[in-house]
mmCIF file of C-alpha atoms and ligand atoms in Angstrom:
data_model
loop_
_atom_site.group_PDB
_atom_site.id
_atom_site.type_symbol
_atom_site.label_atom_id
_atom_site.label_comp_id
_atom_site.label_asym_id
_atom_site.label_seq_id
_atom_site.Cartn_x
_atom_site.Cartn_y
_atom_site.Cartn_z
ATOM 1 C CA UNK A 1 -0.440 -0.120 -0.308
ATOM 2 C CA UNK A 2 1.390 3.479 -1.116
ATOM 3 C CA UNK A 3 0.466 6.377 -0.325
ATOM 4 C CA UNK A 4 0.608 9.359 -3.125
ATOM 5 C CA UNK A 5 1.306 13.165 -3.216
ATOM 6 C CA UNK A 6 -1.528 13.382 -5.934
ATOM 7 C CA UNK A 7 -2.208 17.235 -6.951
ATOM 8 C CA UNK A 8 -5.529 19.108 -9.009
ATOM 9 C CA UNK A 9 -6.467 22.806 -10.324
ATOM 10 C CA UNK A 10 -6.373 25.507 -8.463
ATOM 11 C CA UNK A 11 -9.555 24.187 -6.463
ATOM 12 C CA UNK A 12 -10.376 20.841 -7.983
ATOM 13 C CA UNK A 13 -8.453 18.865 -5.621
ATOM 14 C CA UNK A 14 -12.358 17.780 -4.039
ATOM 15 C CA UNK A 15 -13.383 16.846 -7.273
ATOM 16 C CA UNK A 16 -10.085 14.560 -8.550
ATOM 17 C CA UNK A 17 -10.440 13.187 -4.658
ATOM 18 C CA UNK A 18 -13.805 12.239 -5.367
ATOM 19 C CA UNK A 19 -12.957 11.057 -9.182
ATOM 20 C CA UNK A 20 -9.767 8.354 -6.706
ATOM 21 C CA UNK A 21 -12.526 7.247 -4.638
ATOM 22 C CA UNK A 22 -15.012 5.686 -6.792
ATOM 23 C CA UNK A 23 -12.247 3.785 -9.341
ATOM 24 C CA UNK A 24 -9.766 2.656 -6.622
ATOM 25 C CA UNK A 25 -12.200 0.321 -4.186
ATOM 26 C CA UNK A 26 -10.290 1.816 -0.020
ATOM 27 C CA UNK A 27 -8.659 4.146 -1.599
ATOM 28 C CA UNK A 28 -8.168 6.955 1.901
ATOM 29 C CA UNK A 29 -7.771 10.358 0.649
ATOM 30 C CA UNK A 30 -6.992 13.577 2.870
ATOM 31 C CA UNK A 31 -6.905 17.206 2.089
ATOM 32 C CA UNK A 32 -3.204 19.048 1.863
ATOM 33 C CA UNK A 33 -2.898 22.698 0.420
ATOM 34 C CA UNK A 34 -7.184 23.449 0.296
ATOM 35 C CA UNK A 35 -8.850 22.816 -3.806
ATOM 36 C CA UNK A 36 -5.218 22.174 -4.783
ATOM 37 C CA UNK A 37 -2.876 18.738 -3.353
ATOM 38 C CA UNK A 38 -3.781 15.505 -1.115
ATOM 39 C CA UNK A 39 -3.081 13.007 0.377
ATOM 40 C CA UNK A 40 -4.061 9.302 -1.713
ATOM 41 C CA UNK A 41 -3.634 5.739 0.084
ATOM 42 C CA UNK A 42 -4.336 3.244 -2.509
ATOM 43 C CA UNK A 43 -5.579 1.254 -0.099
ATOM 44 C CA UNK A 44 -6.307 -2.798 -1.440
ATOM 45 C CA UNK A 45 -4.653 -2.146 -4.780
ATOM 46 C CA UNK A 46 -1.778 -2.931 -6.349
ATOM 47 C CA UNK A 47 0.424 -0.500 -7.312
ATOM 48 C CA UNK A 48 1.039 -1.765 -10.425
ATOM 49 C CA UNK A 49 -2.255 -2.526 -11.526
ATOM 50 C CA UNK A 50 -2.963 0.908 -10.072
ATOM 51 C CA UNK A 51 -1.085 2.917 -11.668
ATOM 52 C CA UNK A 52 -1.605 1.036 -14.718
ATOM 53 C CA UNK A 53 -5.724 1.801 -13.871
ATOM 54 C CA UNK A 54 -4.387 5.646 -14.420
ATOM 55 C CA UNK A 55 -3.023 6.336 -16.665
ATOM 56 C CA UNK A 56 -5.541 3.426 -19.275
ATOM 57 C CA UNK A 57 -8.711 5.928 -18.300
ATOM 58 C CA UNK A 58 -6.605 8.533 -16.546
ATOM 59 C CA UNK A 59 -9.338 10.543 -14.128
ATOM 60 C CA UNK A 60 -9.858 14.163 -15.529
ATOM 61 C CA UNK A 61 -9.546 15.912 -12.561
ATOM 62 C CA UNK A 62 -6.122 14.385 -10.697
ATOM 63 C CA UNK A 63 -3.023 16.134 -13.241
ATOM 64 C CA UNK A 64 0.177 14.496 -11.090
ATOM 65 C CA UNK A 65 0.668 12.433 -9.066
ATOM 66 C CA UNK A 66 3.788 11.024 -7.277
ATOM 67 C CA UNK A 67 4.272 7.674 -4.364
ATOM 68 C CA UNK A 68 5.898 9.557 -0.655
ATOM 69 C CA UNK A 69 8.884 7.576 -0.404
ATOM 70 C CA UNK A 70 10.120 9.629 2.714
ATOM 71 C CA UNK A 71 8.556 11.711 5.210
ATOM 72 C CA UNK A 72 9.697 13.971 6.995
ATOM 73 C CA UNK A 73 9.440 16.567 9.371
ATOM 74 C CA UNK A 74 9.482 20.675 7.983
ATOM 75 C CA UNK A 75 10.683 23.497 9.432
ATOM 76 C CA UNK A 76 11.989 27.183 8.413
ATOM 77 C CA UNK A 77 15.772 25.774 9.030
ATOM 78 C CA UNK A 78 17.582 25.292 6.923
ATOM 79 C CA UNK A 79 19.983 23.004 8.328
ATOM 80 C CA UNK A 80 17.459 20.265 9.416
ATOM 81 C CA UNK A 81 15.870 20.631 5.903
ATOM 82 C CA UNK A 82 19.375 20.540 3.782
ATOM 83 C CA UNK A 83 19.649 17.326 6.044
ATOM 84 C CA UNK A 84 16.378 16.278 4.568
ATOM 85 C CA UNK A 85 16.894 16.481 1.867
ATOM 86 C CA UNK A 86 20.305 15.122 1.087
ATOM 87 C CA UNK A 87 19.549 11.901 3.232
ATOM 88 C CA UNK A 88 16.778 10.924 1.326
ATOM 89 C CA UNK A 89 18.209 11.787 -1.493
ATOM 90 C CA UNK A 90 21.272 9.678 -0.540
ATOM 91 C CA UNK A 91 18.903 5.922 -0.541
ATOM 92 C CA UNK A 92 18.315 6.725 -3.905
ATOM 93 C CA UNK A 93 21.983 5.727 -4.721
ATOM 94 C CA UNK A 94 21.510 2.278 -6.906
ATOM 95 C CA UNK A 95 17.834 3.570 -8.704
ATOM 96 C CA UNK A 96 19.800 6.558 -10.128
ATOM 97 C CA UNK A 97 22.893 5.830 -11.325
ATOM 98 C CA UNK A 98 23.579 6.160 -15.078
ATOM 99 C CA UNK A 99 20.179 6.943 -15.139
ATOM 100 C CA UNK A 100 18.750 10.259 -16.186
ATOM 101 C CA UNK A 101 17.048 12.504 -13.393
ATOM 102 C CA UNK A 102 14.962 15.348 -13.276
ATOM 103 C CA UNK A 103 14.581 16.708 -9.362
ATOM 104 C CA UNK A 104 11.528 18.654 -8.732
ATOM 105 C CA UNK A 105 9.971 20.064 -5.921
ATOM 106 C CA UNK A 106 7.531 22.463 -5.108
ATOM 107 C CA UNK A 107 5.639 23.819 -2.218
ATOM 108 C CA UNK A 108 3.123 24.879 -0.898
ATOM 109 C CA UNK A 109 1.336 28.206 -0.209
ATOM 110 C CA UNK A 110 2.579 29.125 2.932
ATOM 111 C CA UNK A 111 4.552 25.854 3.375
ATOM 112 C CA UNK A 112 7.786 27.327 5.533
ATOM 113 C CA UNK A 113 9.711 25.202 3.838
ATOM 114 C CA UNK A 114 13.145 27.727 4.327
ATOM 115 C CA UNK A 115 14.399 27.673 -0.042
ATOM 116 C CA UNK A 116 13.228 28.324 -3.487
ATOM 117 C CA UNK A 117 12.686 25.259 -5.263
ATOM 118 C CA UNK A 118 15.702 25.488 -6.991
ATOM 119 C CA UNK A 119 17.642 26.267 -3.780
ATOM 120 C CA UNK A 120 15.851 23.265 -2.669
ATOM 121 C CA UNK A 121 16.662 21.267 -5.908
ATOM 122 C CA UNK A 122 20.462 22.067 -5.895
ATOM 123 C CA UNK A 123 20.505 19.440 -2.681
ATOM 124 C CA UNK A 124 19.483 16.803 -4.449
ATOM 125 C CA UNK A 125 20.920 16.920 -7.425
ATOM 126 C CA UNK A 126 23.946 17.186 -5.696
ATOM 127 C CA UNK A 127 24.113 14.123 -4.361
ATOM 128 C CA UNK A 128 22.259 12.007 -6.505
ATOM 129 C CA UNK A 129 24.944 13.401 -9.320
ATOM 130 C CA UNK A 130 27.388 12.467 -7.014
ATOM 131 C CA UNK A 131 26.160 9.127 -6.857
ATOM 132 C CA UNK A 132 26.856 8.493 -11.051
ATOM 133 C CA UNK A 133 23.367 9.962 -12.903
ATOM 134 C CA UNK A 134 22.796 12.520 -15.860
ATOM 135 C CA UNK A 135 20.536 15.797 -14.155
ATOM 136 C CA UNK A 136 17.929 17.221 -17.001
ATOM 137 C CA UNK A 137 14.965 18.681 -16.519
ATOM 138 C CA UNK A 138 13.284 17.104 -19.051
ATOM 139 C CA UNK A 139 13.101 13.220 -20.803
ATOM 140 C CA UNK A 140 13.991 11.857 -17.869
ATOM 141 C CA UNK A 141 14.564 8.295 -16.840
ATOM 142 C CA UNK A 142 13.743 8.543 -13.016
ATOM 143 C CA UNK A 143 11.448 12.026 -11.831
ATOM 144 C CA UNK A 144 12.571 12.831 -8.235
ATOM 145 C CA UNK A 145 9.869 14.745 -6.104
ATOM 146 C CA UNK A 146 9.815 17.007 -2.962
ATOM 147 C CA UNK A 147 6.780 18.801 -2.095
ATOM 148 C CA UNK A 148 7.617 21.344 0.769
ATOM 149 C CA UNK A 149 3.754 20.759 2.790
ATOM 150 C CA UNK A 150 3.475 23.587 6.597
ATOM 151 C CA UNK A 151 4.789 20.440 8.499
ATOM 152 C CA UNK A 152 5.561 18.073 6.232
ATOM 153 C CA UNK A 153 8.129 17.637 3.595
ATOM 154 C CA UNK A 154 7.736 14.580 1.509
ATOM 155 C CA UNK A 155 10.166 13.165 -0.425
ATOM 156 C CA UNK A 156 9.479 10.398 -3.497
ATOM 157 C CA UNK A 157 10.936 9.228 -6.698
ATOM 158 C CA UNK A 158 8.814 7.941 -9.766
ATOM 159 C CA UNK A 159 9.294 7.160 -13.455
ATOM 160 C CA UNK A 160 7.405 9.997 -16.315
ATOM 161 C CA UNK A 161 4.420 8.226 -17.157
ATOM 162 C CA UNK A 162 3.413 7.037 -13.150
ATOM 163 C CA UNK A 163 3.056 10.561 -12.872
ATOM 164 C CA UNK A 164 0.520 11.715 -15.304
ATOM 165 C CA UNK A 165 2.466 14.071 -16.437
ATOM 166 C CA UNK A 166 6.301 14.701 -16.665
ATOM 167 C CA UNK A 167 6.111 18.380 -15.457
ATOM 168 C CA UNK A 168 5.723 19.937 -11.808
ATOM 169 C CA UNK A 169 2.425 19.269 -10.201
ATOM 170 C CA UNK A 170 1.353 18.550 -13.572
ATOM 171 C CA UNK A 171 2.010 22.672 -14.269
ATOM 172 C CA UNK A 172 2.597 22.895 -18.334
ATOM 173 C CA UNK A 173 4.801 25.493 -19.299
ATOM 174 C CA UNK A 174 5.250 26.423 -22.736
ATOM 175 C CA UNK A 175 7.883 30.048 -23.856
ATOM 176 C CA UNK A 176 5.922 32.351 -24.094
ATOM 177 C CA UNK A 177 6.110 33.358 -28.523
ATOM 178 C CA UNK A 178 6.590 36.352 -29.596
ATOM 179 C CA UNK A 179 3.448 38.121 -30.675
ATOM 180 C CA UNK A 180 1.196 35.193 -29.217
ATOM 181 C CA UNK A 181 -1.840 36.430 -29.695
ATOM 182 C CA UNK A 182 -3.023 35.303 -26.641
ATOM 183 C CA UNK A 183 -2.357 33.363 -23.669
ATOM 184 C CA UNK A 184 -5.926 31.061 -24.520
ATOM 185 C CA UNK A 185 -2.882 29.511 -27.257
ATOM 186 C CA UNK A 186 -1.879 27.167 -24.263
ATOM 187 C CA UNK A 187 -4.498 25.556 -23.930
ATOM 188 C CA UNK A 188 -4.534 23.846 -27.837
ATOM 189 C CA UNK A 189 -0.951 23.723 -27.235
ATOM 190 C CA UNK A 190 -1.168 21.560 -24.501
ATOM 191 C CA UNK A 191 -4.293 19.643 -25.996
ATOM 192 C CA UNK A 192 -2.063 18.795 -29.243
ATOM 193 C CA UNK A 193 0.520 17.344 -26.146
ATOM 194 C CA UNK A 194 -2.024 15.803 -23.882
ATOM 195 C CA UNK A 195 -3.847 14.066 -26.117
ATOM 196 C CA UNK A 196 -0.531 13.092 -28.551
ATOM 197 C CA UNK A 197 -2.559 14.720 -30.877
ATOM 198 C CA UNK A 198 0.270 16.239 -33.291
ATOM 199 C CA UNK A 199 -2.202 19.166 -34.704
ATOM 200 C CA UNK A 200 0.020 19.136 -38.097
ATOM 201 C CA UNK A 201 -1.327 15.774 -39.488
ATOM 202 C CA UNK A 202 -5.085 18.052 -40.369
ATOM 203 C CA UNK A 203 -5.372 19.596 -42.960
ATOM 204 C CA UNK A 204 -8.580 21.730 -42.585
ATOM 205 C CA UNK A 205 -9.649 23.104 -39.394
ATOM 206 C CA UNK A 206 -13.354 24.825 -38.155
ATOM 207 C CA UNK A 207 -12.191 27.044 -35.300
ATOM 208 C CA UNK A 208 -15.883 28.366 -32.810
ATOM 209 C CA UNK A 209 -15.379 31.056 -31.249
ATOM 210 C CA UNK A 210 -11.738 32.323 -32.681
ATOM 211 C CA UNK A 211 -11.366 35.867 -31.441
ATOM 212 C CA UNK A 212 -8.557 36.878 -30.892
ATOM 213 C CA UNK A 213 -7.359 33.815 -31.832
ATOM 214 C CA UNK A 214 -4.723 32.087 -30.490
ATOM 215 C CA UNK A 215 -5.663 28.803 -31.643
ATOM 216 C CA UNK A 216 -6.393 29.879 -34.671
ATOM 217 C CA UNK A 217 -2.704 31.580 -35.047
ATOM 218 C CA UNK A 218 -1.330 28.102 -33.238
ATOM 219 C CA UNK A 219 -3.353 25.451 -36.835
ATOM 220 C CA UNK A 220 -2.371 28.379 -39.863
ATOM 221 C CA UNK A 221 1.484 27.754 -38.300
ATOM 222 C CA UNK A 222 1.266 23.861 -38.078
ATOM 223 C CA UNK A 223 0.266 24.308 -42.034
ATOM 224 C CA UNK A 224 -3.578 24.131 -41.953
ATOM 225 C CA UNK A 225 -6.398 25.729 -43.789
ATOM 226 C CA UNK A 226 -8.373 27.299 -41.326
ATOM 227 C CA UNK A 227 -12.131 29.308 -40.772
ATOM 228 C CA UNK A 228 -12.698 30.680 -38.600
ATOM 229 C CA UNK A 229 -15.910 31.659 -37.109
ATOM 230 C CA UNK A 230 -16.143 33.744 -34.323
ATOM 231 C CA UNK A 231 -18.554 38.026 -34.600
ATOM 232 C CA UNK A 232 -15.846 39.738 -32.335
ATOM 233 C CA UNK A 233 -12.675 41.291 -34.863
ATOM 234 C CA UNK A 234 -9.670 39.096 -35.012
ATOM 235 C CA UNK A 235 -6.230 40.054 -34.581
ATOM 236 C CA UNK A 236 -4.784 42.082 -36.804
ATOM 237 C CA UNK A 237 -1.671 40.260 -36.601
ATOM 238 C CA UNK A 238 -3.476 36.879 -38.136
ATOM 239 C CA UNK A 239 -5.608 39.536 -41.103
ATOM 240 C CA UNK A 240 -5.368 38.869 -44.491
ATOM 241 C CA UNK A 241 -3.416 35.363 -44.433
ATOM 242 C CA UNK A 242 -3.052 33.179 -47.506
ATOM 243 C CA UNK A 243 -4.661 30.720 -45.206
ATOM 244 C CA UNK A 244 -7.487 31.568 -42.543
ATOM 245 C CA UNK A 245 -11.389 32.695 -44.084
ATOM 246 C CA UNK A 246 -13.040 34.525 -40.801
ATOM 247 C CA UNK A 247 -16.794 34.209 -41.306
ATOM 248 C CA UNK A 248 -17.896 37.565 -38.811
ATOM 249 C CA UNK A 249 -20.442 35.372 -37.489
ATOM 250 C CA UNK A 250 -22.543 33.926 -34.726
ATOM 251 C CA UNK A 251 -21.748 30.229 -34.777
ATOM 252 C CA UNK A 252 -25.030 29.373 -34.699
ATOM 253 C CA UNK A 253 -25.946 31.130 -38.837
ATOM 254 C CA UNK A 254 -23.029 29.044 -39.812
ATOM 255 C CA UNK A 255 -22.995 26.347 -42.066
ATOM 256 C CA UNK A 256 -21.115 24.258 -44.350
ATOM 257 C CA UNK A 257 -20.791 21.184 -47.157
ATOM 258 C CA UNK A 258 -20.732 17.252 -45.758
ATOM 259 C CA UNK A 259 -16.993 15.882 -44.800
ATOM 260 C CA UNK A 260 -15.935 20.124 -45.524
ATOM 261 C CA UNK A 261 -13.143 19.436 -41.855
ATOM 262 C CA UNK A 262 -11.206 17.060 -40.609
ATOM 263 C CA UNK A 263 -10.459 19.066 -37.823
ATOM 264 C CA UNK A 264 -12.813 21.364 -35.973
ATOM 265 C CA UNK A 265 -12.036 23.094 -32.795
ATOM 266 C CA UNK A 266 -14.379 25.288 -30.170
ATOM 267 C CA UNK A 267 -13.395 27.195 -27.589
ATOM 268 C CA UNK A 268 -16.693 29.380 -27.574
ATOM 269 C CA UNK A 269 -17.384 31.471 -24.083
ATOM 270 C CA UNK A 270 -20.966 29.980 -24.434
ATOM 271 C CA UNK A 271 -23.466 27.588 -22.301
ATOM 272 C CA UNK A 272 -21.937 23.783 -22.298
ATOM 273 C CA UNK A 273 -25.020 22.460 -23.451
ATOM 274 C CA UNK A 274 -26.279 25.519 -26.190
ATOM 275 C CA UNK A 275 -22.067 24.979 -27.389
ATOM 276 C CA UNK A 276 -22.181 20.635 -27.845
ATOM 277 C CA UNK A 277 -25.713 21.808 -29.279
ATOM 278 C CA UNK A 278 -24.556 23.675 -32.262
ATOM 279 C CA UNK A 279 -21.224 21.302 -32.644
ATOM 280 C CA UNK A 280 -23.355 18.467 -32.767
ATOM 281 C CA UNK A 281 -25.121 20.197 -35.588
ATOM 282 C CA UNK A 282 -21.923 21.176 -36.916
ATOM 283 C CA UNK A 283 -20.898 17.541 -36.690
ATOM 284 C CA UNK A 284 -21.929 16.813 -40.203
ATOM 285 C CA UNK A 285 -19.366 19.319 -41.854
ATOM 286 C CA UNK A 286 -17.315 16.994 -40.129
ATOM 287 C CA UNK A 287 -15.522 13.895 -42.269
ATOM 288 C CA UNK A 288 -15.756 10.921 -40.872
ATOM 289 C CA UNK A 289 -13.328 10.392 -38.508
ATOM 290 C CA UNK A 290 -11.968 13.718 -37.649
ATOM 291 C CA UNK A 291 -11.513 14.680 -35.056
ATOM 292 C CA UNK A 292 -12.484 17.679 -32.413
ATOM 293 C CA UNK A 293 -11.182 19.792 -29.566
ATOM 294 C CA UNK A 294 -14.027 20.852 -27.249
ATOM 295 C CA UNK A 295 -13.215 22.849 -24.192
ATOM 296 C CA UNK A 296 -16.269 21.759 -21.275
ATOM 297 C CA UNK A 297 -16.993 25.571 -19.844
ATOM 298 C CA UNK A 298 -18.033 23.598 -16.461
ATOM 299 C CA UNK A 299 -20.636 26.776 -15.530
ATOM 300 C CA UNK A 300 -22.614 25.030 -12.570
ATOM 301 C CA UNK A 301 -19.754 24.217 -11.096
ATOM 302 C CA UNK A 302 -21.203 20.654 -10.409
ATOM 303 C CA UNK A 303 -18.612 18.576 -12.667
ATOM 304 C CA UNK A 304 -19.497 15.467 -12.907
ATOM 305 C CA UNK A 305 -23.146 16.017 -13.683
ATOM 306 C CA UNK A 306 -21.969 18.460 -16.136
ATOM 307 C CA UNK A 307 -19.634 15.721 -17.972
ATOM 308 C CA UNK A 308 -21.579 13.422 -17.206
ATOM 309 C CA UNK A 309 -24.631 14.678 -19.837
ATOM 310 C CA UNK A 310 -22.331 16.758 -22.126
ATOM 311 C CA UNK A 311 -21.036 12.926 -22.062
ATOM 312 C CA UNK A 312 -24.087 11.864 -23.298
ATOM 313 C CA UNK A 313 -25.075 14.026 -25.631
ATOM 314 C CA UNK A 314 -21.587 14.653 -27.384
ATOM 315 C CA UNK A 315 -21.175 10.575 -27.458
ATOM 316 C CA UNK A 316 -24.497 10.721 -30.047
ATOM 317 C CA UNK A 317 -22.516 11.918 -32.825
ATOM 318 C CA UNK A 318 -18.931 11.450 -31.531
ATOM 319 C CA UNK A 319 -16.914 8.967 -30.216
ATOM 320 C CA UNK A 320 -15.031 10.519 -27.086
ATOM 321 C CA UNK A 321 -11.630 9.627 -26.672
ATOM 322 C CA UNK A 322 -10.707 11.557 -23.811
ATOM 323 C CA UNK A 323 -11.501 14.441 -21.865
ATOM 324 C CA UNK A 324 -8.840 16.130 -19.928
ATOM 325 C CA UNK A 325 -8.746 18.898 -16.934
ATOM 326 C CA UNK A 326 -5.125 20.643 -18.452
ATOM 327 C CA UNK A 327 -3.139 22.224 -16.581
ATOM 328 C CA UNK A 328 -4.836 25.969 -18.470
ATOM 329 C CA UNK A 329 -8.011 25.328 -18.004
ATOM 330 C CA UNK A 330 -9.833 27.255 -15.642
ATOM 331 C CA UNK A 331 -13.233 26.918 -15.001
ATOM 332 C CA UNK A 332 -13.302 24.156 -17.703
ATOM 333 C CA UNK A 333 -11.944 20.371 -19.356
ATOM 334 C CA UNK A 334 -10.880 20.093 -22.567
ATOM 335 C CA UNK A 335 -12.722 17.070 -24.392
ATOM 336 C CA UNK A 336 -11.065 14.938 -27.248
ATOM 337 C CA UNK A 337 -13.720 13.061 -29.730
ATOM 338 C CA UNK A 338 -13.516 12.084 -32.669
ATOM 339 C CA UNK A 339 -16.818 12.001 -35.267
ATOM 340 C CA UNK A 340 -18.356 8.714 -35.604
ATOM 341 C CA UNK A 341 -18.200 7.100 -39.320
HETATM 342 C C1 SAM B 401 -11.691 32.851 -24.577
HETATM 343 S S1 SAM B 401 -12.969 33.493 -26.688
HETATM 344 C C2 SAM B 401 -11.785 32.090 -27.407
HETATM 345 C C3 SAM B 401 -10.534 32.355 -27.400
HETATM 346 C C4 SAM B 401 -9.191 31.954 -28.679
HETATM 347 N N1 SAM B 401 -9.834 30.467 -28.954
HETATM 348 C C5 SAM B 401 -8.442 32.254 -28.458
HETATM 349 O O1 SAM B 401 -7.303 31.182 -28.430
HETATM 350 O O2 SAM B 401 -8.105 33.457 -28.466
HETATM 351 C C6 SAM B 401 -14.650 33.206 -26.428
HETATM 352 C C7 SAM B 401 -15.023 33.530 -28.218
HETATM 353 O O3 SAM B 401 -16.329 32.842 -28.338
HETATM 354 C C8 SAM B 401 -17.119 33.425 -28.580
HETATM 355 N N2 SAM B 401 -17.770 33.643 -28.898
HETATM 356 C C9 SAM B 401 -19.120 33.460 -28.121
HETATM 357 N N3 SAM B 401 -20.763 32.628 -28.273
HETATM 358 C C10 SAM B 401 -19.888 32.582 -30.024
HETATM 359 C C11 SAM B 401 -20.913 31.813 -30.351
HETATM 360 N N4 SAM B 401 -22.183 31.933 -30.441
HETATM 361 N N5 SAM B 401 -20.297 31.599 -32.329
HETATM 362 C C12 SAM B 401 -19.580 32.995 -32.383
HETATM 363 N N6 SAM B 401 -18.263 32.506 -31.367
HETATM 364 C C13 SAM B 401 -18.684 33.042 -30.404
HETATM 365 C C14 SAM B 401 -16.621 34.964 -28.262
HETATM 366 O O4 SAM B 401 -16.890 36.003 -29.166
HETATM 367 C C15 SAM B 401 -15.804 35.041 -27.850
HETATM 368 O O5 SAM B 401 -14.197 35.276 -29.096
#
């Protein structure tokens, strides 16, 4: 039986906890940083089976987890904290030798942890480098995770795939490109990674609720032809792009010939049930098997009901491949669907 640190988007930990409680018989959960981080004990289920099950069908709200291998009392004293970090790192000598290791240090808001994340990482890194590990930031064989809570320092070491994300706490970061049109673009970039759905394999996209044009600009950069629908203006930087057509209308007023698009994306700020109706009507303009990436707004604060109802409604015309609350989602989740043949 292992205890894990689980992380969700701010305010959504109770839902991640509920998902785990329902999915894993005999499991127990308790909050750490309110709304965001929690402890989760696997109950009777074998750990390998548990992780396989979570990877197979990822919970919507659980962003990241790592196994707790050691716990130490945490104070603001630098010497004893550095000691706890080094002592745990020393136990890893055999596992890290000759391997690529990332060290990820996070602290909860208000934790007495007396170092920055980088300083904390350096204490661990020094010890495991001496043990023969190669320190890397990405594409590690193993990740050493440190989470500093209010009274306790939690440490563990695991394969990136078992953490559900190889980013610290699942906080995916993209470099802020010059001229980025909107932060919303990060949602699409994250969805591309999370769903392993390279956007450049599509050719003709419909973007519903496209303004100011963050998603559209990502699709254009990937070489797609884009039909952007939004009554609002697109960013002037996109004007006159040869691969872009902007239809400045409400998405409920448009229609297209059958099988026009092999990708539909929708980030409309609208009631999720109306959005579902509209997207389902436009499904005929997609080729059979075409993909859809759709943000589902969780407006009614009952996410499980909303998701169940929307899954049923979308399920009439689409195969639902994944629903995940991405790091860049706020009061919403992102869904990947394929149009049924
Ligand atoms: C969050 S913004 C989209 C941001 C966009 N994905 C980006 O990357 O820049 C939501 C957009 O949905 C549009 N919208 C809301 N209801 C709509 C509708 N019925 N038809 C078309 N667009 C709509 C709004 O005008 C707004 O521009």
